[in-house]
Structures are given as C-alpha cells and as structure tokens.
Tab-separated table of C-alpha atoms and ligand atoms in Angstrom:
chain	number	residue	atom	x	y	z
A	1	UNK	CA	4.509	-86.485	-42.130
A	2	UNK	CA	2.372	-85.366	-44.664
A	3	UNK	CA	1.284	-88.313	-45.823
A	4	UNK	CA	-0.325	-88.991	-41.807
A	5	UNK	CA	-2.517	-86.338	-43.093
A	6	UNK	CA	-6.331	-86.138	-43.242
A	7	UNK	CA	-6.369	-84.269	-46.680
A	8	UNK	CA	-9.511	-85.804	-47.572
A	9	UNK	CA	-11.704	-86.492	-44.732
A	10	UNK	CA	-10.805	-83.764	-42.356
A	11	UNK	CA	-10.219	-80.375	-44.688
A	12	UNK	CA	-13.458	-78.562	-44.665
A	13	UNK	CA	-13.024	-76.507	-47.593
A	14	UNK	CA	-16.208	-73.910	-46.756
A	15	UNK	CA	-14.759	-73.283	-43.212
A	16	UNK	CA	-11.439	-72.524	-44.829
A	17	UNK	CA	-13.149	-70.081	-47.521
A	18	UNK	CA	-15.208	-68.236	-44.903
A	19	UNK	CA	-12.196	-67.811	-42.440
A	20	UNK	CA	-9.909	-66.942	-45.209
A	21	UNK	CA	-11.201	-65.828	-48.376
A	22	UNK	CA	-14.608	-64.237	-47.770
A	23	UNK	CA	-13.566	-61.172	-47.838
A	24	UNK	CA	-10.329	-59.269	-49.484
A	25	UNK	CA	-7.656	-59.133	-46.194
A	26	UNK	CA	-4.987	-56.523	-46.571
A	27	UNK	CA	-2.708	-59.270	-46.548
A	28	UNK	CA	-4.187	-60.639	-49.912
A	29	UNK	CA	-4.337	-57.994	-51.115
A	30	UNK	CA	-0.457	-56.676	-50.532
A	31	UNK	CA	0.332	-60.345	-52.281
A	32	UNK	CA	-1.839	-59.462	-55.078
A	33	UNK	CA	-0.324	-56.000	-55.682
A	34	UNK	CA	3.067	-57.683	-55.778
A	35	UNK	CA	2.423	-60.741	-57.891
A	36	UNK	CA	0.118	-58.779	-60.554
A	37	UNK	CA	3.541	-56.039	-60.983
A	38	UNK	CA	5.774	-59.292	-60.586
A	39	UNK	CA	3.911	-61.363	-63.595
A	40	UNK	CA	2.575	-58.266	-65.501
A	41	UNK	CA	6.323	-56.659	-65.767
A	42	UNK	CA	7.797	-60.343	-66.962
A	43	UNK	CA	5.512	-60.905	-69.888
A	44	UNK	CA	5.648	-57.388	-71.208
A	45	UNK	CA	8.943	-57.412	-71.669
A	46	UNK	CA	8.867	-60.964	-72.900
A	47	UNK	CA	6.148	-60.589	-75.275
A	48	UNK	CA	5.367	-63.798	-76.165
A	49	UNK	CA	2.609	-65.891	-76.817
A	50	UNK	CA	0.076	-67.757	-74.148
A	51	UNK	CA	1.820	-69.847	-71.712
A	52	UNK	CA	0.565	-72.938	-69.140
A	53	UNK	CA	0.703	-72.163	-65.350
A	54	UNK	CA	0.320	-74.239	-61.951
A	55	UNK	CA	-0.914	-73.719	-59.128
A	56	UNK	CA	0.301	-75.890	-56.897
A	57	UNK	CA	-1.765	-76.848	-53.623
A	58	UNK	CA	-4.724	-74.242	-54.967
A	59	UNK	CA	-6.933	-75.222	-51.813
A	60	UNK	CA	-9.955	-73.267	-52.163
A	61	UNK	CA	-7.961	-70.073	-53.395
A	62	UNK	CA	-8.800	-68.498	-57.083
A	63	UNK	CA	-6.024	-65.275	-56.847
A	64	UNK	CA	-3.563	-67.034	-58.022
A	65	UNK	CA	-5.318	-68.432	-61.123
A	66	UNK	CA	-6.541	-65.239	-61.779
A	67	UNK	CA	-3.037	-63.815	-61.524
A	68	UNK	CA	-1.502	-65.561	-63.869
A	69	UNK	CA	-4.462	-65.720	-66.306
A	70	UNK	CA	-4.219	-63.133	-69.107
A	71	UNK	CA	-1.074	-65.163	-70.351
A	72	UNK	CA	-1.881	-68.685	-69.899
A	73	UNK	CA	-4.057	-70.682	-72.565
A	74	UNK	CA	-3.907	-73.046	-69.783
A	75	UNK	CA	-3.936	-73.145	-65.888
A	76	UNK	CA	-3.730	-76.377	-63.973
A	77	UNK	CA	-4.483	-75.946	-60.630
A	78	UNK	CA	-3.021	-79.181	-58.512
A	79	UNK	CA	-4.702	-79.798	-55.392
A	80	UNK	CA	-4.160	-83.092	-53.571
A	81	UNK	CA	-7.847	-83.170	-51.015
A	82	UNK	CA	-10.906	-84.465	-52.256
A	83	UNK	CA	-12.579	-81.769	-51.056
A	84	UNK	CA	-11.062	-78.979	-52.421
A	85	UNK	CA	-10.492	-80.137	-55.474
A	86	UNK	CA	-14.825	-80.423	-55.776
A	87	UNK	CA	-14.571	-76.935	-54.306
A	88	UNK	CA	-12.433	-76.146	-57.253
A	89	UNK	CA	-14.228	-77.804	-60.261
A	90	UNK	CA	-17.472	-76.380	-58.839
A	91	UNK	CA	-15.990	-73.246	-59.963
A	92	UNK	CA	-14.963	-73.761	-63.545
A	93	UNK	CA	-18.594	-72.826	-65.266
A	94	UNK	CA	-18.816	-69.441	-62.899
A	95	UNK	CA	-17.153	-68.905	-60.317
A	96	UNK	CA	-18.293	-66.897	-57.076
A	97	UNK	CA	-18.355	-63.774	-56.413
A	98	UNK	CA	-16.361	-64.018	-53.561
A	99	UNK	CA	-13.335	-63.682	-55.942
A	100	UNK	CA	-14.898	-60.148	-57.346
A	101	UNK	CA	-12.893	-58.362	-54.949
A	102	UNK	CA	-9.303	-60.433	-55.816
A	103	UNK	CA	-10.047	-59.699	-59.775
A	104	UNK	CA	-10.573	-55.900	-59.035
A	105	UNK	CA	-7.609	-55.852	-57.129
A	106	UNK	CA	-5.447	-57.195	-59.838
A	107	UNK	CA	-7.361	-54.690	-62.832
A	108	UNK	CA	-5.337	-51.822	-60.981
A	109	UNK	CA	-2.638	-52.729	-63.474
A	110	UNK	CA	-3.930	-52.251	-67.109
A	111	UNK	CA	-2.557	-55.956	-68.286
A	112	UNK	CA	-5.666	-57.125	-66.526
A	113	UNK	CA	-7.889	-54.518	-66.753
A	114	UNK	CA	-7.259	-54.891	-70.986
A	115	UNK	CA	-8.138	-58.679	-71.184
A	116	UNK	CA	-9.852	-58.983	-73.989
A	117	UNK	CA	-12.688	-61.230	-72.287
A	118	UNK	CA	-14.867	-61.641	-69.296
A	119	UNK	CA	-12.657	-62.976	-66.580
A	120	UNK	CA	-15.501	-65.597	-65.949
A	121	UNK	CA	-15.249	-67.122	-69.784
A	122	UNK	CA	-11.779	-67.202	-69.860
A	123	UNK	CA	-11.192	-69.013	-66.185
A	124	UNK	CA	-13.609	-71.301	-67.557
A	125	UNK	CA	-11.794	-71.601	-71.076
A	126	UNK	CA	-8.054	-72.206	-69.109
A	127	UNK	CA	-8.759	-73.758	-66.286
A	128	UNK	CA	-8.307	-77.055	-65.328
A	129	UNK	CA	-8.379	-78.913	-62.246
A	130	UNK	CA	-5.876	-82.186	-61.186
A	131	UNK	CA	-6.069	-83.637	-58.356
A	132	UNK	CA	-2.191	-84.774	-57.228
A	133	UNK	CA	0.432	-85.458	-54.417
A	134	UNK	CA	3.228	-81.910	-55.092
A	135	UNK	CA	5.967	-85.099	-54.484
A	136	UNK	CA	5.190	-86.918	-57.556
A	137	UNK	CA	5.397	-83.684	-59.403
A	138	UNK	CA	9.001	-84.923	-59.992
A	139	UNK	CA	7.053	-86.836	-63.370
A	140	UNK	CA	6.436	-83.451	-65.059
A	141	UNK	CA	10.307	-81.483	-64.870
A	142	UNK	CA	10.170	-78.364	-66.689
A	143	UNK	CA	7.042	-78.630	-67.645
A	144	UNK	CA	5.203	-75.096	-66.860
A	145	UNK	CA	5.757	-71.797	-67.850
A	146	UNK	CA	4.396	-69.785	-64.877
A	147	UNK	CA	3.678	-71.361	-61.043
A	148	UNK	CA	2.057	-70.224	-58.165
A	149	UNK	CA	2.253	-72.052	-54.583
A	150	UNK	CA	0.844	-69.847	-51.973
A	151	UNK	CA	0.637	-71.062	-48.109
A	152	UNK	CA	1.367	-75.000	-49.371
A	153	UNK	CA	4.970	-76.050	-48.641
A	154	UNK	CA	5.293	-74.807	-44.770
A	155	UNK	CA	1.700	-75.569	-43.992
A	156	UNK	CA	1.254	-79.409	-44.820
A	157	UNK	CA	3.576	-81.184	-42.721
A	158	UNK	CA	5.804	-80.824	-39.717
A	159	UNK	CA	9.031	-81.838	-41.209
A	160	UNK	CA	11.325	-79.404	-42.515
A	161	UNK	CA	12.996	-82.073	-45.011
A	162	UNK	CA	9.218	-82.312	-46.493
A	163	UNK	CA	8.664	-78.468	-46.400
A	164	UNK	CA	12.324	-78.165	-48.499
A	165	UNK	CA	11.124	-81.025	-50.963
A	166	UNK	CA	7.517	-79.051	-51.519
A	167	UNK	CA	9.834	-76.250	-52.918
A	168	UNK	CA	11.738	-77.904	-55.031
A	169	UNK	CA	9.280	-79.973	-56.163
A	170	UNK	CA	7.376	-76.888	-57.217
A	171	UNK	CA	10.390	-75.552	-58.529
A	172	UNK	CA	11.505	-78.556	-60.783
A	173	UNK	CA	7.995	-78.277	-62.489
A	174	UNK	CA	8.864	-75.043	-63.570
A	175	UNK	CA	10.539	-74.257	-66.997
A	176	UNK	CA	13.813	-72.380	-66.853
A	177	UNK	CA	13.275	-68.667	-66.695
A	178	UNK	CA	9.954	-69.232	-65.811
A	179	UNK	CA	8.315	-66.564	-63.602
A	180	UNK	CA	7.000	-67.471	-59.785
A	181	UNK	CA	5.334	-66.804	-56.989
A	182	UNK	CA	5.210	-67.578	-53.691
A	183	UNK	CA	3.626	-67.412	-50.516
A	184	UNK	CA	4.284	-68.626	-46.516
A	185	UNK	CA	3.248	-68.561	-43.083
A	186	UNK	CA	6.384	-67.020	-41.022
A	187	UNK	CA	6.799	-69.143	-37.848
A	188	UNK	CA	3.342	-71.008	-38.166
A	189	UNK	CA	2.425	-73.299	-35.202
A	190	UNK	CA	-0.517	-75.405	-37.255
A	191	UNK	CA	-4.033	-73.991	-38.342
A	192	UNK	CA	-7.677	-75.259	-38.444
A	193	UNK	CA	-9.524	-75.847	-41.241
A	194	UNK	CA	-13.038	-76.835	-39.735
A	195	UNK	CA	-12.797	-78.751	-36.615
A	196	UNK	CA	-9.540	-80.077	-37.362
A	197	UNK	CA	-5.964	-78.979	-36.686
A	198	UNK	CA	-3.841	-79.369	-39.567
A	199	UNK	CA	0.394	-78.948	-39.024
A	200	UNK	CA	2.902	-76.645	-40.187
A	201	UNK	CA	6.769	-76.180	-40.341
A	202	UNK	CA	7.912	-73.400	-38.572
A	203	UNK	CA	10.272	-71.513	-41.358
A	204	UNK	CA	11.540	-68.176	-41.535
A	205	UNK	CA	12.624	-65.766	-44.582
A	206	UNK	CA	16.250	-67.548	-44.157
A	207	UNK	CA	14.358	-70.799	-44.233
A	208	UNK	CA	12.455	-69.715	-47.588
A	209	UNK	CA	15.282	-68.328	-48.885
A	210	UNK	CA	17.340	-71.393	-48.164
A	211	UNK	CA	14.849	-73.699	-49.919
A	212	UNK	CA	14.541	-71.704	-53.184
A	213	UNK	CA	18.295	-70.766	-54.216
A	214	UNK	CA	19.123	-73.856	-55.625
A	215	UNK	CA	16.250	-73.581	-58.010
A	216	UNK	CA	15.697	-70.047	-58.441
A	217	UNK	CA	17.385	-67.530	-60.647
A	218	UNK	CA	17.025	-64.213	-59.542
A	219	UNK	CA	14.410	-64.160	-56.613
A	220	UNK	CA	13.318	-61.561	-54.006
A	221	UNK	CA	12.419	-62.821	-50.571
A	222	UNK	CA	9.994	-60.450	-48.564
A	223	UNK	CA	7.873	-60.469	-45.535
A	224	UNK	CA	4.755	-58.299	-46.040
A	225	UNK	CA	4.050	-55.101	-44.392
A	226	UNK	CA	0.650	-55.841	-43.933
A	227	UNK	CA	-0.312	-58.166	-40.106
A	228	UNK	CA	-3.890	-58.670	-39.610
A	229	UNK	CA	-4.753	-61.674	-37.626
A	230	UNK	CA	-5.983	-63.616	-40.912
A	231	UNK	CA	-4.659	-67.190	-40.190
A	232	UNK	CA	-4.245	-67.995	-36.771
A	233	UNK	CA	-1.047	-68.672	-34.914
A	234	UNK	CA	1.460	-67.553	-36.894
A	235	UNK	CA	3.635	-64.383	-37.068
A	236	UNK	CA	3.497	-62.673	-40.415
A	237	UNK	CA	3.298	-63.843	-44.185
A	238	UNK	CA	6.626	-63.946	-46.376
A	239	UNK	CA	6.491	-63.768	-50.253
A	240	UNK	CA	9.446	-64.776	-52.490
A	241	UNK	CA	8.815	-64.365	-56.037
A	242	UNK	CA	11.420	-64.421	-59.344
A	243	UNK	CA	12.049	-66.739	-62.029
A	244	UNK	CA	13.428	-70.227	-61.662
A	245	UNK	CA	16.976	-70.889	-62.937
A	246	UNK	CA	18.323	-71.818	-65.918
A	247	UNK	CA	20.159	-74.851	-64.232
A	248	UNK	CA	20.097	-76.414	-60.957
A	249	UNK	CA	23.257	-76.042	-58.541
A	250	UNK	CA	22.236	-79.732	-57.449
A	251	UNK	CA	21.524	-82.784	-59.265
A	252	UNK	CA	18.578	-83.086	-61.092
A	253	UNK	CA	16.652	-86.351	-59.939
A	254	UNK	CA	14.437	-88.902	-61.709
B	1	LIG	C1	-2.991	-74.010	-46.101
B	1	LIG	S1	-3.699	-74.722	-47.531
B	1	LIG	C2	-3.335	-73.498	-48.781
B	1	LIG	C3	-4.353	-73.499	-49.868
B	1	LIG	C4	-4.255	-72.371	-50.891
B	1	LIG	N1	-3.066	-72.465	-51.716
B	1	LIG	C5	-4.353	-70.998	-50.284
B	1	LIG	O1	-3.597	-70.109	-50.716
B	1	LIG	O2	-5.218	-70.763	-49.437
B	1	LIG	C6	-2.582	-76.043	-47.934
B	1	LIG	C7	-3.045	-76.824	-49.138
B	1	LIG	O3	-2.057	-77.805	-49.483
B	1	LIG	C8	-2.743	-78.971	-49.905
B	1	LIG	N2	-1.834	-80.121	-49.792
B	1	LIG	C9	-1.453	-80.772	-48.676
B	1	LIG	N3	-0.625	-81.764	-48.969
B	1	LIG	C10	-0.474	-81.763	-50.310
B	1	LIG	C11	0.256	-82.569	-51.212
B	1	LIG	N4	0.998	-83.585	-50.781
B	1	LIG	N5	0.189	-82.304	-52.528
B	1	LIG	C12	-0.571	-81.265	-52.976
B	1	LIG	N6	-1.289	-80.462	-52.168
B	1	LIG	C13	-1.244	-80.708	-50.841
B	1	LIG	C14	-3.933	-79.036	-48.957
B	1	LIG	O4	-4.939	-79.908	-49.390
B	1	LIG	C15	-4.359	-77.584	-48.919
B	1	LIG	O5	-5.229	-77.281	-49.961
C-alpha cells in the first residue's frame, strides 16, 4: 500500500536526481518534444489568458513545470516526501542548472523560446510548492487548468486499485477541457531511490488507457520510441496526453 511507504525517511532525493535527471536522457527528451507540441498547440488555439497548473508527485523533476510555464500565472507542484519537497523549494529563488538542458529542449518550439522573461524569474514568480497525499486531492475537483503527473501513479504502490485511484485523482483535479500530460513506467518491477527499494504496479498501455477513459476527453496513449536503460527494471516508458472530459462516465465522489 502506499501508505506502508517510506516517503519521507527513505527517498533520497540527490540519488534520484543524479540517476535520473543529471543529464538530458533521450527518453526525456522524446517526452519533452511531445508535451511542449501537446501544450503549445492547445493554448494557441485557445488563446486565452494565464492559467494554474499541477504537477502532481513533482519528485525532484522541474520539466514539467517548465512545460507548462509560459501559460500559467501559477504552478503548484504537489509532492507528498519531505524530502523532495525541500529539494523542490530549494529551487524556487534559482534553480540549477541541471534543468538548462530540459528548458533548451522545450525553446525548439517558439512558444517558449518567445517568453517574454528569464525562465529563472518567472519559475520563481509561478511556482509554488505543497506538500500533499494525490488521494486527498479529491478536496480540490476541477480546480486546475493544466496537470502534469509523470512516473507517479504506477510507481508508488503495488496495488493496481491504488495505481487506478492516482489517475483519477489527478484527473478529477483537472478542469474540464483542461490539457494533460502524462507519464509511466511500462511493466515496472520497483526502483531505488538511494539505498532503498521503492514498489511499483506493473501496468501496460491497456492498463493506462483503462485508467484514463473515464476522465479523459480525447487522449492519445503512446509508448515512446526511445529505450535507454534510464530507470531500472522496467520495459519502456508510455505517455498518454489529451484533455480531460467535459463530464465523467462515473459518478463524481465527495
Ligand atoms: C518515481 S517518483 C516520480 C517523481 C517525478 N514526478 C519524476 O518525474 O521523476 C514518484 C513520486 O511520487 C511521490 N508520491 C508517492 N506517493 C505519493 C502520494 N500519496 N501523493 C503524492 N505524491 C506521492 C513520491 O514521493 C515521488 O516523488
């Protein structure tokens, strides 16, 4: 269960980074090209004004913030260890250059590259950080414009009925017609961060696919081309982004 989880005492947030996120993986940056097209094609058509985003479960990862920022007035990124949520507030007032690479990455389509500030001032300026369990999430329905959950739902707990609630949980918090993104480990056995071994829910794109129709609108479902051996013990990466529905096929809760 995911509560049975060390979140706190056992993530080590720097031995994630450095196994992950030190440098840009093809993987990373295959998600990136998808989700800056994915986001970048929904507001200019929409053409309205800033929005509020989530990222849900942000870890110690900045890309998705900085996906979703030249939209968003405000980004809340919802993170339920200790650990990674000091990780993440340490980067408000600058943030590393680690994520140099990621930003780049994104500025090869122009809505990024045009921001009319330096992507430093405005992460600080938008940026917030909660810390938060994704299952009370139920408290804020609706209430986000944008969302990001990348590598959360399958890979923090065993339990496939806790790995379908992540989603919709995530989903729910979403405001209809919002655009998402989001990101798995196909077949995933478990993975260390540190010393420690932390669990995972062995889904496939049916699986993701499953947990997302009720909630989603129009939504693409698509493992990436790109395999390096990035995360241990696992078989691939799937991405599913769209826009979450205008109404639920099930009943809403609360
Ligand atoms: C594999 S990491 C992914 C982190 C990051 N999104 C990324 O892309 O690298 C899973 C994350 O889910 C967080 N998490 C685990 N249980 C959670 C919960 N109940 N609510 C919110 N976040 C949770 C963990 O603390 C961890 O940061």
């Amino acid at each position: 269960m995911n509560a049975d989880v060390p979140w706190d005492a056992a993530f080590d947030s720097i031995a994630y980074l450095d196994h992950n996120y030190r440098a840009l993986q093809a993987e990373d940056a295959e998600i990136l090209h998808i989700i800056r097209d994915h986001f970048g094609d929904h507001f200019r058509k929409q053409g309205a004004g800033p929005v509020s985003g989530i990222d849900v479960g942000a870890g110690v990862n900045l890309y998705p913030a900085l996906a979703m920022m030249p939209w968003c007035d405000e980004i809340t990124l919802f993170e339920r260890s200790v650990s990674n949520v000091d990780y993440l507030t340490s980067q408000i007032e600058g943030y590393d250059e680690t994520w140099d690479p990621f930003w780049s990455a994104l500025c090869l389509k122009d809505c990024y590259r045009s921001l009319d500030m330096d992507p430093r001032e405005r992460f600080r300026k938008v940026v917030r950080v909660e810390q938060g369990d994704i299952f009370d999430l139920w408290r804020h329905e609706g209430r986000w414009s944008v969302g990001t959950m990348f590598f959360v739902a399958e890979s923090m707990t065993a339990v496939h009925e806790e790995f379908a609630l992540g989603v919709e949980r995530f989903m729910r918090a979403l405001a209809p017609g919002a655009p998402f993104a989001t990101a798995f480990m196909a077949h995933s056995k478990g993975y260390h961060a540190g010393e420690h071994f932390f669990p995972a829910c062995d889904v496939g794109e049916s699986e993701v696919r499953a947990s997302l129709e009720a909630f989603a609108g129009d939504f693409k479902v698509q493992r990436l081309e790109s395999a390096a051996a990035v995360r241990d013990g696992y078989s691939g990466m799937i991405v599913a982004y769209g826009w979450r529905a205008n109404s639920d096929s099930t009943i809403p809760v609360g």
